[in-house]
Amino acid sequence: MRLFDPHIHMTSRTTDDYVAMHAAGVRAVVEPAFWLGQPRTSPDSFHDYFDSLLGWEPFRAAQHGIVHHCTLALNPKEANDPRCAPVLDTLPRYLLKDSVVAVGEIGYDAMTPAEDAALAAQLDLAAQHGLPALVHTPHRDKAAGLARTLDLVRESALPPERVLLDHLNETTVAAAADSGCWLGFSIYPHTKMDERRMVTLLAEYASCQDRILVNSAADWGRSDPLKTRRVGDAMLAAGHHEDEVDQVLWRNPVAFYGLSGRLDLRLPAPDSSHEGNSVLRGGD
Amino acid sequence: MLTGGGREDPLLDEAYRWLCRRTDAAGRDWLDEALAEVRRAGPEPAATDGPAPLPAWEAHFAAAGRRCRRTKPEAVGPQAPGDSDIPDTPDNAGAPDDPATVARVLLLHAAGVRTGTLTRLYTRGTGAERRAVLRALPHLTAGPEALHLVTDALRTNDTRLIAAALGPYAATHLDPPAWRQAVLKCLFTGIPVAAISALSRRAAGDRELARMLADYAAERTAAGRDVPTDLCHVLTLTGKES
């Protein structure tokens, strides 16, 4: 079973997690920029974090046979902090970089005017950079938050087929499905969705199966980086064909993030020869 | 002269030809157009106050990885998108760079980028962009003014970055204590010492390096671990006359 976790915060995870994920079948991840638990106080703190998602974390993942891409953004929570919001001025330069496959996580936390402005600006940045957008739907007042999110998507330059609405559940899936956006579900041990309910929703929304993504959203909280595998196993146990598992847990994330034109699922191959090129050899 | 920009550089002409053999027609066309655009724009203007607009070459520098990929015959075929190339090979220490790195070095050279810009690109760069800046140093910088980029890379634990830092620029400018630490770090992190430029010349007659290697070998032996073959190789080099 090949697995692509389309939303996981590996910065917060250990090397043991990488080993276990690879053993479970995970070969690719996308790490969205998010709130780190400890509030940031300046754009430079974001820059260092973005640099980590573009440098150190992909290197760490590669050591374990996992390809790492990221999405970058000003997250909804810190969009409310005037010390952090200026990162939107430097974000465009980061969005040019190769392993950035979407703008995200953007969306709502408390549905404030500052969040409105950051979400609208970043949906337009996604459109300008040819990137899709990963949109976090809020934990509190989720259905109203989704409705307001969809209003902003409609007003933006980004078409719904380039938007992934994440952290959906039974109360929001219908409106999200009607919108034409991609549908994301986060599977958690005690909150968000679980694998049993996910399988039920997959049956109910079988007509949307080609635009459903499932992720672990594992981070620094109580979460499980193997939840994609658990969903795959639950799908098989419920009678789904292996090809359906592959569609939801591999091909759909490849298709969505592939909209960026930047998804590269090849790890650098070992090659000590440098084939006679003196720049790569070091000119010596 | 294919590479344009600053001074003549036969190594970069060779690199351009190497790249053309290893990327597809779309990648070659993109690079040729990007280099032509950079040459038309001329050398980098002097720094001014306030935020500067993004130069065209810098956008190309950022996009090189997706525009100039290594040709991989096995990736071409009737498979559906996503069916090919499931990665199963962990990246290894000291793995080489790729056509995108060469493309980035060519762009930096063609743009005649100065140390201040190299520092900015490195500091806010992806891993691949940082490696390209390090590879470009001997082609762009004659003096030691960019040495801080090498020492920064040597402080990291990213083996690809460390390997890229130990090219001819480091061989020329790193002082003996820092160079010896770099050699030892390669042995610690499993980077093949073949990645170190001018290893034979700099190791020859270096008795302090020989002592450090012997101490490391003793530490490994005391722990019941193998002594790396590369360590023995470098130790042999230290016994030769400088």
Coordinates of C-alpha atoms in Angstrom, one line a residue:
Chain A
M1 CA 0.0 0.0 0.0
R2 CA 1.6 3.3 -1.1
L3 CA 0.6 6.3 1.0
F4 CA 0.9 10.0 0.5
D5 CA 0.1 12.0 3.6
P6 CA -1.1 15.3 2.2
H7 CA -1.1 17.2 5.5
I8 CA 1.4 16.4 8.3
H9 CA 3.6 18.6 10.4
M10 CA 6.9 16.7 10.4
T11 CA 8.8 19.5 12.1
S12 CA 7.0 18.4 15.3
R13 CA 7.7 14.7 14.8
T14 CA 10.6 12.4 15.6
T15 CA 12.8 10.2 13.4
D16 CA 11.0 7.2 14.9
D17 CA 7.9 8.5 13.2
Y18 CA 9.6 8.7 9.9
V19 CA 10.8 5.1 10.3
A20 CA 7.3 3.9 11.2
M21 CA 5.7 5.9 8.4
H22 CA 8.0 4.4 5.8
A23 CA 7.4 0.9 7.2
A24 CA 3.6 1.6 6.9
G25 CA 3.9 2.6 3.3
V26 CA 4.2 6.4 3.4
R27 CA 6.5 7.6 0.6
A28 CA 5.5 11.2 0.2
V29 CA 4.2 14.0 2.5
V30 CA 3.2 17.6 2.3
E31 CA 3.9 19.7 5.3
P32 CA 1.8 22.9 5.6
A33 CA 3.1 25.9 7.4
F34 CA 1.0 26.4 10.6
W35 CA 1.0 27.7 14.1
L36 CA 3.8 26.2 16.2
G37 CA 2.0 26.4 19.6
Q38 CA 4.4 29.0 20.8
P39 CA 3.4 32.4 19.2
R40 CA 5.8 34.0 16.8
T41 CA 6.7 37.7 17.3
S42 CA 8.1 38.8 13.9
P43 CA 8.3 37.9 10.2
D44 CA 11.8 36.7 10.6
S45 CA 10.6 33.9 12.8
F46 CA 8.3 32.8 9.8
H47 CA 11.3 33.1 7.5
D48 CA 13.4 30.7 9.6
Y49 CA 10.4 28.3 9.7
F50 CA 9.9 28.5 5.9
D51 CA 13.6 27.9 5.4
S52 CA 13.4 24.8 7.6
L53 CA 10.4 23.5 5.6
L54 CA 12.4 24.1 2.4
G55 CA 15.8 22.8 3.6
W56 CA 16.3 20.8 6.7
E57 CA 12.9 18.9 6.9
P58 CA 13.1 17.6 3.2
F59 CA 16.6 16.4 4.0
R60 CA 15.5 14.7 7.1
A61 CA 12.6 13.0 5.3
A62 CA 14.8 11.9 2.5
Q63 CA 17.0 10.1 5.0
H64 CA 14.0 7.8 5.6
G65 CA 13.0 7.4 2.0
I66 CA 10.1 9.9 2.1
V67 CA 9.7 12.8 -0.4
H68 CA 8.8 16.1 1.4
H69 CA 7.0 19.1 -0.2
C70 CA 5.4 22.0 1.7
T71 CA 2.8 24.6 1.5
L72 CA 3.6 28.1 2.8
A73 CA 1.4 30.8 4.2
L74 CA 0.5 33.1 7.1
N75 CA -1.7 30.9 9.2
P76 CA -5.2 32.1 10.4
K77 CA -4.3 32.4 14.0
E78 CA -1.3 34.6 13.6
A79 CA -2.9 36.7 10.8
N80 CA -4.4 38.5 13.8
D81 CA -1.1 39.5 15.2
P82 CA 0.1 42.8 13.7
R83 CA 3.7 41.8 14.5
C84 CA 3.4 38.8 12.2
A85 CA 1.1 40.0 9.3
P86 CA 4.0 41.7 7.4
V87 CA 5.2 38.3 6.4
L88 CA 2.7 38.6 3.6
D89 CA 5.1 41.1 2.0
T90 CA 7.9 38.5 1.7
L91 CA 5.7 35.4 1.2
P92 CA 5.6 36.0 -2.6
R93 CA 9.3 35.3 -3.0
Y94 CA 8.9 32.1 -1.1
L95 CA 6.0 31.0 -3.3
L96 CA 8.4 30.8 -6.2
K97 CA 10.4 28.0 -4.7
D98 CA 10.4 24.5 -6.2
S99 CA 9.1 22.4 -3.4
V100 CA 6.2 24.7 -2.6
V101 CA 3.1 23.0 -4.0
A102 CA 0.3 25.1 -2.5
V103 CA -0.4 28.2 -0.5
G104 CA -1.5 27.0 3.0
E105 CA -2.7 26.6 5.6
I106 CA -4.9 29.6 5.1
G107 CA -8.5 30.0 6.3
Y108 CA -10.3 31.0 9.5
D109 CA -9.6 30.6 13.2
A110 CA -11.9 33.1 14.9
M111 CA -13.3 34.7 11.7
T112 CA -12.0 38.2 12.4
P113 CA -11.6 41.0 9.8
A114 CA -7.8 40.4 9.9
E115 CA -8.4 36.8 9.0
D116 CA -10.7 37.9 6.1
A117 CA -7.9 40.1 4.7
A118 CA -5.2 37.5 5.0
L119 CA -7.3 34.8 3.5
A120 CA -8.4 36.9 0.5
A121 CA -4.9 38.1 -0.1
Q122 CA -3.4 34.6 0.0
L123 CA -6.1 33.1 -2.3
D124 CA -5.1 35.8 -4.8
L125 CA -1.4 35.0 -4.2
A126 CA -2.1 31.4 -5.0
A127 CA -3.8 32.4 -8.3
Q128 CA -0.9 34.7 -9.2
H129 CA 1.7 32.0 -8.6
G130 CA -0.1 29.2 -10.3
L131 CA -0.5 27.3 -7.0
P132 CA -3.5 25.6 -5.5
A133 CA -4.6 26.5 -1.9
L134 CA -4.9 24.4 1.2
V135 CA -7.7 25.9 3.3
H136 CA -8.0 25.0 7.0
T137 CA -11.6 25.1 8.2
P138 CA -12.0 26.4 11.7
H139 CA -12.3 24.1 14.8
R140 CA -14.9 26.3 16.4
D141 CA -18.2 27.3 14.6
K142 CA -17.0 25.1 11.7
A143 CA -20.1 25.2 9.5
A144 CA -20.4 29.0 9.6
G145 CA -16.6 29.2 9.0
L146 CA -16.9 27.0 5.9
A147 CA -19.7 29.2 4.5
R148 CA -17.6 32.3 5.0
T149 CA -14.6 30.5 3.5
L150 CA -16.6 29.6 0.4
D151 CA -17.8 33.2 0.0
L152 CA -14.2 34.4 -0.1
V153 CA -13.2 31.6 -2.5
R154 CA -16.0 32.7 -4.9
E155 CA -14.8 36.3 -4.7
S156 CA -11.2 35.3 -5.3
A157 CA -9.3 34.7 -8.5
L158 CA -8.8 31.0 -7.6
P159 CA -11.3 28.6 -9.0
P160 CA -12.8 26.0 -6.6
E161 CA -11.1 23.1 -8.4
R162 CA -7.8 24.5 -7.2
V163 CA -8.9 24.7 -3.5
L164 CA -8.6 21.9 -0.9
L165 CA -11.0 22.4 2.1
D166 CA -9.4 20.5 5.0
H167 CA -10.6 19.2 8.4
L168 CA -14.1 18.5 7.1
N169 CA -16.5 16.3 8.9
E170 CA -20.1 15.2 8.7
T171 CA -21.5 18.7 9.3
T172 CA -19.5 20.4 6.6
V173 CA -18.9 17.7 3.9
A174 CA -22.2 18.4 2.0
A175 CA -21.6 22.1 1.5
A176 CA -17.9 21.5 0.6
A177 CA -18.8 18.8 -1.9
D178 CA -21.4 21.1 -3.6
S179 CA -18.7 23.8 -3.9
G180 CA -16.6 21.9 -6.3
C181 CA -13.5 22.1 -4.1
W182 CA -11.3 19.2 -3.1
L183 CA -12.4 17.5 0.1
G184 CA -9.9 17.0 2.9
F185 CA -10.4 14.9 6.1
S186 CA -8.0 14.8 9.1
I187 CA -8.0 11.6 11.1
Y188 CA -7.2 12.0 14.8
P189 CA -7.2 9.7 17.8
H190 CA -9.7 11.7 19.8
T191 CA -10.9 14.7 17.8
K192 CA -11.6 15.6 14.2
M193 CA -12.5 12.5 12.2
D194 CA -11.7 8.8 12.9
E195 CA -11.1 6.0 10.4
R196 CA -14.5 4.3 11.0
R197 CA -16.5 7.5 10.3
M198 CA -14.2 8.2 7.3
V199 CA -15.1 4.9 5.7
T200 CA -18.8 5.7 6.2
L201 CA -18.4 9.1 4.5
L202 CA -16.4 7.6 1.7
A203 CA -19.4 5.3 1.0
E204 CA -21.9 8.2 1.3
Y205 CA -19.8 10.4 -1.0
A206 CA -18.6 7.8 -3.5
S207 CA -19.4 10.1 -6.3
C208 CA -16.7 12.5 -5.0
Q209 CA -14.1 9.8 -4.5
D210 CA -11.8 11.3 -7.1
R211 CA -11.5 14.5 -5.0
I212 CA -11.3 13.2 -1.5
L213 CA -8.0 13.4 0.4
V214 CA -7.3 11.9 3.8
N215 CA -4.5 13.0 6.1
S216 CA -3.2 12.5 9.6
A217 CA -2.5 16.3 10.2
A218 CA -0.1 14.9 12.9
D219 CA 1.6 17.7 14.8
W220 CA 2.7 18.5 18.3
G221 CA -0.6 17.6 19.8
R222 CA -2.2 14.2 20.4
S223 CA -2.2 12.8 16.9
D224 CA -1.0 9.7 15.0
P225 CA 1.3 9.9 11.9
L226 CA 0.1 6.4 10.8
K227 CA -3.6 7.4 10.4
T228 CA -3.4 7.3 6.6
R229 CA -2.5 3.6 6.9
R230 CA -5.3 3.0 9.4
V231 CA -7.7 4.5 6.9
G232 CA -6.3 2.3 4.2
D233 CA -6.7 -0.8 6.3
A234 CA -10.3 0.2 7.4
M235 CA -11.2 0.8 3.7
L236 CA -10.0 -2.7 2.8
A237 CA -11.8 -4.2 5.8
A238 CA -15.0 -2.5 4.7
G239 CA -14.8 -4.1 1.2
H240 CA -13.1 -1.3 -0.8
H241 CA -10.9 -2.5 -3.6
E242 CA -7.2 -1.9 -3.4
D243 CA -7.5 0.5 -6.4
E244 CA -9.9 2.7 -4.4
V245 CA -7.5 2.8 -1.5
D246 CA -4.7 3.8 -3.9
Q247 CA -6.9 6.5 -5.4
V248 CA -7.8 8.2 -2.1
L249 CA -4.4 7.7 -0.4
W250 CA -2.0 8.2 -3.3
R251 CA -3.5 9.3 -6.6
N252 CA -5.8 12.1 -5.3
P253 CA -3.0 13.9 -3.3
V254 CA -0.7 13.5 -6.4
A255 CA -3.4 15.0 -8.6
F256 CA -4.2 17.9 -6.2
Y257 CA -0.7 19.0 -5.5
G258 CA 0.3 18.1 -9.0
L259 CA -1.8 21.2 -10.0
S260 CA 1.2 23.2 -8.9
G261 CA 3.4 21.7 -11.7
R262 CA 6.1 21.3 -9.0
L263 CA 5.4 17.9 -7.5
D264 CA 8.5 15.8 -7.9
L265 CA 8.2 12.4 -6.3
R266 CA 11.8 11.2 -7.1
L267 CA 14.3 11.1 -4.4
P268 CA 17.9 12.0 -5.4
A269 CA 19.5 8.7 -6.6
P270 CA 22.8 7.6 -5.3
D271 CA 25.5 8.4 -7.9
S272 CA 29.1 8.9 -7.0
S273 CA 30.4 9.3 -10.5
H274 CA 29.4 12.9 -11.3
E275 CA 29.7 11.8 -14.9
G276 CA 32.7 14.0 -15.6
N277 CA 31.1 17.2 -14.7
S278 CA 33.7 19.3 -12.9
V279 CA 31.2 21.7 -11.3
L280 CA 29.4 18.9 -9.5
R281 CA 32.7 17.2 -8.8
G282 CA 34.0 20.4 -7.2
G283 CA 36.2 21.4 -10.1
D284 CA 39.1 19.4 -8.6
Chain B
M1 CA 31.4 31.7 -24.5
L2 CA 28.2 30.0 -23.5
T3 CA 27.8 31.2 -20.0
G4 CA 28.0 35.0 -20.4
G5 CA 28.1 37.4 -17.5
G6 CA 31.4 37.6 -15.6
R7 CA 34.8 36.3 -16.5
E8 CA 35.5 33.5 -19.0
D9 CA 35.1 30.1 -17.3
P10 CA 35.9 27.0 -19.3
L11 CA 34.6 24.8 -16.4
L12 CA 31.1 26.4 -16.8
D13 CA 31.2 25.8 -20.5
E14 CA 31.9 22.2 -19.8
A15 CA 29.1 22.2 -17.2
Y16 CA 26.6 23.7 -19.7
R17 CA 27.4 20.9 -22.2
W18 CA 27.1 18.3 -19.4
L19 CA 23.7 19.7 -18.5
C20 CA 22.4 19.7 -22.1
R21 CA 23.1 15.9 -22.2
R22 CA 21.1 15.3 -19.1
T23 CA 17.9 17.3 -19.4
D24 CA 15.2 17.2 -21.9
A25 CA 14.5 19.7 -24.8
A26 CA 12.1 21.7 -22.7
G27 CA 14.7 22.1 -20.0
R28 CA 17.4 23.1 -22.4
D29 CA 15.1 25.6 -24.1
W30 CA 14.2 27.1 -20.8
L31 CA 17.8 27.4 -19.7
D32 CA 18.9 29.0 -23.0
E33 CA 16.1 31.6 -22.8
A34 CA 16.8 32.3 -19.1
L35 CA 20.5 32.8 -19.8
A36 CA 19.8 35.0 -22.8
E37 CA 17.4 37.1 -20.6
V38 CA 20.0 37.5 -17.9
R39 CA 22.6 38.5 -20.5
R40 CA 20.3 41.1 -21.9
A41 CA 19.7 42.5 -18.5
G42 CA 23.4 43.0 -17.9
P43 CA 25.3 42.7 -14.6
E44 CA 23.7 43.1 -11.3
P45 CA 23.1 46.8 -10.4
A46 CA 24.6 48.3 -7.3
A47 CA 22.5 48.0 -4.2
T48 CA 20.0 50.7 -3.5
D49 CA 18.0 51.7 -0.5
G50 CA 14.5 50.2 -0.1
P51 CA 13.0 47.0 -1.4
A52 CA 14.2 46.1 -4.9
P53 CA 12.0 44.4 -7.4
L54 CA 12.7 40.8 -8.1
P55 CA 15.2 40.5 -11.0
A56 CA 14.2 38.0 -13.7
W57 CA 17.2 35.8 -13.1
E58 CA 16.2 35.4 -9.5
A59 CA 12.8 34.0 -10.5
H60 CA 14.6 31.6 -12.8
F61 CA 17.0 30.7 -10.0
A62 CA 14.0 29.7 -7.8
A63 CA 12.3 27.7 -10.6
A64 CA 15.3 25.8 -11.9
G65 CA 14.4 22.6 -10.2
R66 CA 11.1 22.2 -11.9
R67 CA 12.2 23.6 -15.2
C68 CA 15.4 21.7 -15.6
R69 CA 15.0 18.2 -14.4
R70 CA 17.3 15.2 -15.0
T71 CA 16.2 13.1 -17.8
K72 CA 15.0 9.8 -16.5
P73 CA 14.0 7.3 -19.2
E74 CA 12.1 5.1 -16.7
A75 CA 9.8 7.9 -15.8
V76 CA 8.5 8.0 -19.4
G77 CA 5.8 5.5 -20.2
P78 CA 2.1 4.7 -20.4
Q79 CA 1.6 4.8 -16.6
A80 CA -1.0 7.1 -15.2
P81 CA 0.2 10.2 -13.3
G82 CA 1.5 9.2 -9.9
D83 CA 2.1 5.6 -10.9
S84 CA 5.7 6.1 -11.7
D85 CA 8.7 6.5 -9.5
I86 CA 7.5 5.6 -6.1
P87 CA 10.6 6.6 -4.1
D88 CA 12.2 3.8 -2.3
T89 CA 15.8 4.8 -2.2
P90 CA 16.9 6.9 0.8
D91 CA 19.0 9.8 -0.1
N92 CA 22.6 8.9 0.7
A93 CA 25.3 11.0 2.3
G94 CA 27.2 12.9 -0.3
A95 CA 24.8 12.3 -3.0
P96 CA 25.5 14.4 -6.1
D97 CA 23.6 17.4 -7.2
D98 CA 21.7 17.5 -10.5
P99 CA 21.1 19.5 -13.6
A100 CA 19.2 22.1 -11.7
T101 CA 22.2 22.9 -9.6
V102 CA 24.3 23.4 -12.7
A103 CA 21.6 25.6 -14.2
R104 CA 21.5 27.7 -11.1
V105 CA 25.3 28.1 -11.1
L106 CA 25.2 29.2 -14.7
L107 CA 22.5 31.7 -13.9
L108 CA 24.4 33.1 -11.0
H109 CA 27.5 33.4 -13.2
A110 CA 25.7 35.0 -16.1
A111 CA 24.1 37.5 -13.7
G112 CA 27.5 38.4 -12.2
V113 CA 26.0 38.1 -8.7
R114 CA 28.0 39.7 -5.9
T115 CA 28.7 38.4 -2.4
G116 CA 25.8 40.3 -0.8
T117 CA 23.3 38.8 -3.1
L118 CA 24.8 35.3 -2.8
T119 CA 24.5 35.7 1.0
R120 CA 20.8 36.6 0.7
L121 CA 20.1 33.8 -1.7
Y122 CA 21.9 31.3 0.5
T123 CA 20.3 32.6 3.8
R124 CA 16.8 32.4 2.5
G125 CA 17.3 29.5 0.1
T126 CA 16.0 26.0 -0.2
G127 CA 18.5 23.2 0.3
A128 CA 19.0 23.0 -3.5
E129 CA 19.5 26.8 -3.8
R130 CA 22.0 26.8 -1.0
R131 CA 24.0 24.0 -2.7
A132 CA 24.0 25.9 -5.9
V133 CA 25.3 29.1 -4.2
L134 CA 28.1 27.0 -2.6
R135 CA 29.0 25.4 -5.9
A136 CA 29.1 28.8 -7.6
L137 CA 31.5 30.4 -5.2
P138 CA 34.8 29.4 -7.0
H139 CA 33.3 30.8 -10.2
L140 CA 32.2 34.1 -8.8
T141 CA 34.3 35.1 -5.8
A142 CA 38.1 35.3 -5.9
G143 CA 38.7 36.3 -2.3
P144 CA 37.6 35.0 1.1
E145 CA 34.6 37.4 1.4
A146 CA 32.1 34.6 1.0
L147 CA 33.7 32.2 3.4
H148 CA 31.0 32.7 5.9
L149 CA 28.6 30.8 3.7
V150 CA 31.0 27.8 3.7
T151 CA 31.3 27.9 7.5
D152 CA 27.6 28.2 7.9
A153 CA 27.1 25.0 5.7
L154 CA 29.7 23.2 7.7
R155 CA 27.8 23.9 10.9
T156 CA 24.7 22.1 9.6
N157 CA 24.0 18.4 9.7
D158 CA 22.7 18.3 6.1
T159 CA 25.2 16.1 4.4
R160 CA 24.4 17.3 0.9
L161 CA 25.1 20.9 2.0
I162 CA 28.3 20.0 3.7
A163 CA 29.5 18.1 0.6
A164 CA 28.7 21.1 -1.6
A165 CA 30.6 23.4 0.8
L166 CA 33.8 21.5 0.4
G167 CA 34.6 22.4 -3.1
P168 CA 37.6 24.3 -4.4
Y169 CA 36.5 27.6 -2.7
A170 CA 36.8 25.9 0.7
A171 CA 40.1 24.2 -0.3
T172 CA 41.5 27.7 -1.1
H173 CA 40.2 29.7 1.8
L174 CA 39.4 27.5 4.8
D175 CA 42.0 27.9 7.5
P176 CA 43.7 24.6 8.7
P177 CA 41.6 24.2 12.0
A178 CA 38.3 24.7 10.2
W179 CA 39.4 22.5 7.3
R180 CA 40.5 19.6 9.6
Q181 CA 37.1 19.9 11.4
A182 CA 35.4 19.6 8.1
V183 CA 37.3 16.5 7.2
L184 CA 36.4 14.9 10.5
K185 CA 32.8 15.9 10.1
C186 CA 32.7 14.1 6.8
L187 CA 33.9 11.0 8.5
F188 CA 31.4 11.4 11.3
T189 CA 28.4 11.9 9.0
G190 CA 29.3 9.4 6.3
I191 CA 30.1 11.8 3.5
P192 CA 32.6 10.2 1.2
V193 CA 35.9 12.2 1.4
A194 CA 36.0 12.2 -2.3
A195 CA 33.6 15.2 -1.9
I196 CA 36.5 17.2 -0.5
S197 CA 38.4 19.2 -3.1
A198 CA 42.2 19.2 -3.0
L199 CA 42.1 16.6 -0.2
S200 CA 45.5 15.1 -1.2
R201 CA 47.2 18.5 -1.3
R202 CA 45.8 19.8 1.9
A203 CA 46.2 16.6 3.9
A204 CA 49.8 16.0 2.9
G205 CA 52.1 16.5 5.8
D206 CA 49.3 17.6 8.2
R207 CA 50.4 16.1 11.4
E208 CA 47.6 17.7 13.4
L209 CA 45.0 16.1 11.1
A210 CA 46.8 12.8 11.5
R211 CA 46.5 13.1 15.3
M212 CA 42.8 13.9 15.1
L213 CA 42.2 10.9 12.8
A214 CA 44.1 8.6 15.0
D215 CA 42.2 9.8 18.1
Y216 CA 38.9 9.3 16.2
A217 CA 40.0 5.8 15.2
A218 CA 40.8 4.9 18.8
E219 CA 37.4 6.2 19.9
R220 CA 35.7 4.1 17.3
T221 CA 37.7 1.0 18.3
A222 CA 37.1 1.5 22.0
A223 CA 33.3 1.6 21.2
G224 CA 33.6 -1.7 19.2
R225 CA 32.8 0.1 16.0
D226 CA 34.5 -0.2 12.6
V227 CA 37.0 2.4 11.5
P228 CA 35.8 4.0 8.3
T229 CA 37.8 3.1 5.2
D230 CA 37.9 6.7 4.3
L231 CA 39.7 7.5 7.6
C232 CA 42.5 5.1 6.7
H233 CA 42.7 6.7 3.3
V234 CA 43.0 10.2 4.7
L235 CA 45.5 9.1 7.3
T236 CA 47.7 7.7 4.5
L237 CA 47.5 11.0 2.7
T238 CA 48.7 12.9 5.8
G239 CA 51.9 10.7 5.7
K240 CA 52.8 12.1 2.3
E241 CA 55.1 15.1 1.9
S242 CA 53.4 18.4 1.4

